[in-house]
Short mmCIF file of C-alpha atoms in Angstrom, two decimals:
data_model
loop_
_atom_site.label_atom_id
_atom_site.label_comp_id
_atom_site.label_asym_id
_atom_site.label_seq_id
_atom_site.Cartn_x
_atom_site.Cartn_y
_atom_site.Cartn_z
CA UNK T 1 181.63 123.85 247.85
CA UNK T 2 179.17 126.56 248.96
CA UNK T 3 178.40 124.89 252.56
CA UNK T 4 175.17 124.88 254.41
CA UNK T 5 172.92 127.75 252.64
CA UNK T 6 169.94 128.97 254.53
CA UNK T 7 167.14 131.53 253.60
CA UNK T 8 166.00 133.87 254.42
CA UNK T 9 168.61 135.11 256.95
CA UNK T 10 166.08 137.41 259.25
CA UNK T 11 162.33 136.79 259.29
CA UNK T 12 159.66 139.14 261.44
CA UNK T 13 156.56 138.09 261.58
CA UNK T 14 153.37 138.82 263.40
CA UNK T 15 151.89 135.94 265.77
CA UNK T 16 149.46 133.58 263.80
CA UNK T 17 150.98 133.84 260.68
CA UNK T 18 153.12 130.65 258.31
CA UNK T 19 156.61 130.67 258.77
CA UNK T 20 158.78 128.96 256.05
CA UNK T 21 162.85 128.19 256.79
CA UNK T 22 164.25 126.70 253.78
CA UNK T 23 167.84 124.95 253.92
CA UNK T 24 170.28 123.41 250.95
CA UNK T 25 172.68 121.05 252.56
CA UNK T 26 176.22 120.54 251.40
CA UNK T 27 175.94 118.23 248.14
CA UNK T 28 176.68 114.68 249.08
CA UNK T 29 175.82 114.67 252.86
CA UNK T 30 173.02 112.24 253.28
CA UNK T 31 172.00 113.72 257.12
CA UNK T 32 170.00 117.18 257.44
CA UNK T 33 169.59 118.48 261.19
CA UNK T 34 167.44 121.47 262.19
CA UNK T 35 168.22 123.18 265.47
CA UNK T 36 166.87 125.95 267.31
CA UNK T 37 168.83 128.58 269.38
CA UNK T 38 167.77 130.44 272.20
CA UNK T 39 169.41 132.25 275.17
CA UNK T 40 167.02 130.43 277.60
CA UNK T 41 167.12 126.57 276.30
CA UNK T 42 170.44 126.72 274.24
CA UNK T 43 170.82 124.85 271.31
CA UNK T 44 168.36 122.09 270.64
CA UNK T 45 167.94 119.57 268.06
CA UNK T 46 164.52 119.71 266.55
CA UNK T 47 164.71 116.96 263.89
CA UNK T 48 167.06 115.26 261.56
CA UNK T 49 166.45 113.25 257.97
CA UNK T 50 168.84 110.44 256.70
CA UNK T 51 168.42 110.25 253.10
CA UNK T 52 165.61 112.22 253.13
CA UNK T 53 163.51 110.17 255.60
CA UNK T 54 162.76 111.80 259.17
CA UNK T 55 164.66 109.86 261.71
CA UNK T 56 163.97 111.26 264.96
CA UNK T 57 161.43 114.37 265.60
CA UNK T 58 161.15 113.99 269.20
CA UNK T 59 162.64 117.61 269.55
CA UNK T 60 159.69 119.11 267.72
CA UNK T 61 157.94 121.27 270.33
CA UNK T 62 154.46 120.68 269.12
CA UNK T 63 151.99 120.23 266.16
CA UNK T 64 152.96 123.96 265.22
CA UNK T 65 155.91 122.61 263.85
CA UNK T 66 156.45 120.35 260.63
CA UNK T 67 159.81 119.45 258.47
CA UNK T 68 160.07 118.28 255.10
CA UNK T 69 162.96 116.87 252.84
CA UNK T 70 161.41 116.40 249.72
CA UNK T 71 164.78 115.85 247.78
CA UNK T 72 168.55 115.36 248.97
CA UNK T 73 169.04 119.20 248.56
CA UNK T 74 166.04 120.98 250.08
CA UNK T 75 164.41 120.69 253.35
CA UNK T 76 161.82 122.81 255.24
CA UNK T 77 161.02 123.58 258.43
CA UNK T 78 157.32 125.34 258.62
CA UNK T 79 155.55 127.26 261.73
CA UNK T 80 152.07 127.46 261.23
CA UNK T 81 150.77 129.74 263.51
CA UNK T 82 153.99 130.87 264.97
CA UNK T 83 153.46 132.60 268.59
CA UNK T 84 156.11 135.01 269.75
CA UNK T 85 157.79 132.34 272.00
CA UNK T 86 159.05 130.72 269.03
CA UNK T 87 161.23 133.80 268.31
CA UNK T 88 164.93 132.23 268.00
CA UNK T 89 167.54 131.60 265.25
CA UNK T 90 167.32 128.30 263.51
CA UNK T 91 169.86 126.31 262.26
CA UNK T 92 170.34 123.67 259.53
CA UNK T 93 173.29 121.53 259.31
CA UNK T 94 174.45 118.56 257.52
CA UNK T 95 176.74 115.78 257.64
CA UNK T 96 177.92 112.65 255.76
CA UNK T 97 177.87 108.73 256.73
CA UNK T 98 181.76 108.39 255.83
CA UNK T 99 182.33 112.00 257.89
CA UNK T 100 183.05 110.73 261.44
CA UNK T 101 179.61 112.82 262.51
CA UNK T 102 181.11 116.11 261.98
CA UNK T 103 178.08 118.35 261.34
CA UNK T 104 178.29 121.79 259.18
CA UNK T 105 176.29 124.27 260.20
CA UNK T 106 174.54 127.32 257.99
CA UNK T 107 174.37 130.89 259.05
CA UNK T 108 171.25 130.45 260.84
CA UNK T 109 167.55 132.22 260.23
CA UNK T 110 166.94 134.76 262.50
CA UNK T 111 163.26 134.57 263.26
CA UNK T 112 161.11 137.25 265.35
CA UNK T 113 157.59 136.51 266.05
CA UNK T 114 155.94 139.93 267.23
CA UNK H 27 171.53 109.14 278.61
CA UNK H 28 174.52 110.97 276.76
CA UNK H 29 175.21 114.65 278.36
CA UNK H 30 178.01 116.89 278.04
CA UNK H 31 178.81 119.66 281.26
CA UNK H 32 181.01 122.40 280.18
CA UNK H 33 182.11 125.31 282.30
CA UNK H 34 180.01 128.31 282.89
CA UNK H 35 180.79 131.68 281.36
CA UNK H 36 181.42 133.83 280.72
CA UNK H 37 185.00 134.17 280.87
CA UNK H 38 186.91 137.35 280.05
CA UNK H 39 190.78 136.99 279.20
CA UNK H 40 193.73 139.63 278.18
CA UNK H 41 195.31 139.24 275.04
CA UNK H 42 198.06 136.60 275.22
CA UNK H 43 196.67 135.05 278.20
CA UNK H 44 196.36 130.82 278.82
CA UNK H 45 192.95 129.63 278.23
CA UNK H 46 191.04 126.40 279.67
CA UNK H 47 187.57 125.60 279.13
CA UNK H 48 186.29 122.68 281.13
CA UNK H 49 184.06 120.03 279.38
CA UNK H 50 183.13 116.56 280.66
CA UNK H 51 180.90 114.06 279.63
CA UNK H 52 178.68 111.04 280.37
CA UNK H 53 178.51 108.58 277.88
CA UNK H 54 177.79 105.06 277.14
CA UNK H 55 180.28 103.00 274.84
CA UNK H 56 182.75 105.31 272.67
CA UNK H 57 181.83 108.33 271.50
CA UNK H 58 183.53 110.99 269.25
CA UNK H 59 184.05 114.50 270.90
CA UNK H 60 183.95 117.61 269.27
CA UNK H 61 184.64 121.26 270.17
CA UNK H 62 182.73 123.89 267.99
CA UNK H 63 182.78 127.73 267.75
CA UNK H 64 180.20 130.26 267.15
CA UNK H 65 181.44 133.68 265.90
CA UNK H 66 179.19 136.62 266.69
CA UNK H 67 176.23 136.18 264.18
CA UNK H 68 177.23 132.94 262.42
CA UNK H 69 176.39 129.42 262.72
CA UNK H 70 178.54 126.94 264.68
CA UNK H 71 182.09 125.68 263.48
CA UNK H 72 183.99 122.68 264.01
CA UNK H 73 186.87 123.73 265.75
CA UNK H 74 188.66 120.37 266.48
CA UNK H 75 187.54 116.75 267.21
CA UNK H 76 188.88 113.24 268.54
CA UNK H 77 187.60 109.83 267.78
CA UNK H 78 188.87 107.48 270.38
CA UNK H 79 191.05 107.95 274.13
CA UNK H 80 194.19 109.68 274.34
CA UNK H 81 193.57 110.98 270.80
CA UNK H 82 194.32 114.87 270.73
CA UNK H 83 192.58 117.04 268.24
CA UNK H 84 194.23 120.41 267.46
CA UNK H 85 193.32 123.52 265.38
CA UNK H 86 194.23 127.07 265.34
CA UNK H 87 196.77 126.84 268.09
CA UNK H 88 193.60 125.09 270.31
CA UNK H 89 193.57 121.68 271.67
CA UNK H 90 191.88 118.79 273.36
CA UNK H 91 192.66 115.82 274.47
CA UNK H 92 190.11 112.68 274.66
CA UNK H 93 190.61 111.34 278.54
CA UNK H 94 188.64 108.48 278.97
CA UNK H 95 189.68 108.07 282.43
CA UNK H 96 188.61 111.40 283.57
CA UNK H 97 185.94 111.53 280.76
CA UNK H 98 187.00 115.02 280.08
CA UNK H 99 187.63 117.00 276.99
CA UNK H 100 189.16 120.52 278.36
CA UNK H 101 189.90 123.25 275.80
CA UNK H 102 193.10 124.49 275.94
CA UNK H 103 195.16 127.49 274.01
CA UNK H 104 198.45 129.11 275.12
CA UNK H 105 198.13 132.41 274.08
CA UNK H 106 194.56 133.88 273.03
CA UNK H 107 194.16 136.68 270.77
CA UNK H 108 191.15 139.32 270.50
CA UNK H 109 189.60 137.41 267.14
CA UNK H 110 189.29 134.28 269.60
CA UNK H 111 186.30 135.85 271.22
CA UNK H 112 183.37 133.55 270.64
CA UNK H 113 181.16 130.75 272.05
CA UNK H 114 182.67 127.69 272.40
CA UNK H 115 180.40 124.26 272.26
CA UNK H 116 181.70 121.04 273.77
CA UNK H 117 180.05 118.18 272.40
CA UNK H 118 179.61 114.49 271.82
CA UNK H 119 178.56 111.89 268.99
CA UNK H 120 175.75 109.19 269.93
CA UNK H 121 177.25 106.14 270.68
CA UNK H 122 174.10 103.63 269.70
CA UNK H 123 170.98 104.32 267.69
CA UNK H 124 171.01 107.96 266.44
CA UNK H 125 174.75 107.76 266.40
CA UNK H 126 174.78 110.68 263.80
CA UNK H 127 173.51 112.93 266.44
CA UNK H 128 175.16 115.38 268.69
CA UNK H 129 174.75 116.36 272.28
CA UNK H 130 176.11 119.82 273.08
CA UNK H 131 176.71 121.40 275.81
CA UNK H 132 175.13 124.91 276.73
CA UNK H 133 178.36 126.99 275.25
CA UNK H 134 181.04 129.24 277.17
CA UNK H 135 181.30 132.79 276.13
CA UNK H 136 185.08 134.14 275.79
CA UNK H 137 185.54 137.32 275.82
CA UNK H 138 189.65 138.70 274.89
CA UNK H 139 190.39 142.38 275.45
CA UNK H 140 193.48 143.63 273.98
#
């Protein structure tokens, strides 16, 4: 399997612009997680889905952030409008019910908001 | 709630030195415990895991034993290599609702010098 795929790998944008991050989980996995990693705050769970349904979005920082999972093979994380403090590396991870809670991470999207 | 505490870094060692990275946890119930590794510019990768008390996880010369009596899961390696330079994260799974979530420590950066 190709593993978790994220795009783009790098994104540079200006404050106020909309940013969309994309994730394709490992085929057959039924859980999908979005994380944010910064030097100051470490690794934070933003939201996770089970069978395409959002289960826990308590980590989403504010209304500017939204996530969707329209089908089992695709998810998006959108920031609108973006702010400089959103600059971070965003990771997507997936896991499956029978996998002993092991999560498999994508390579991340490095976002810089100017 | 569940939490993980791992030793502050950074840790700098010479090649072939012995490595210990301490990890202790607080949890209700019986979580699974994990060590993940993050190489520069990459996502997190599972290094090893243990699912019940007294289990030993091992991989690539690294080991960690699930100690319920001391609520610990310390990572060890007998002889580190330059290629082991990375950030290491201790994590535990949820034990009740939301058990698919992982709680991560803040990470310990290891640098191995030749």
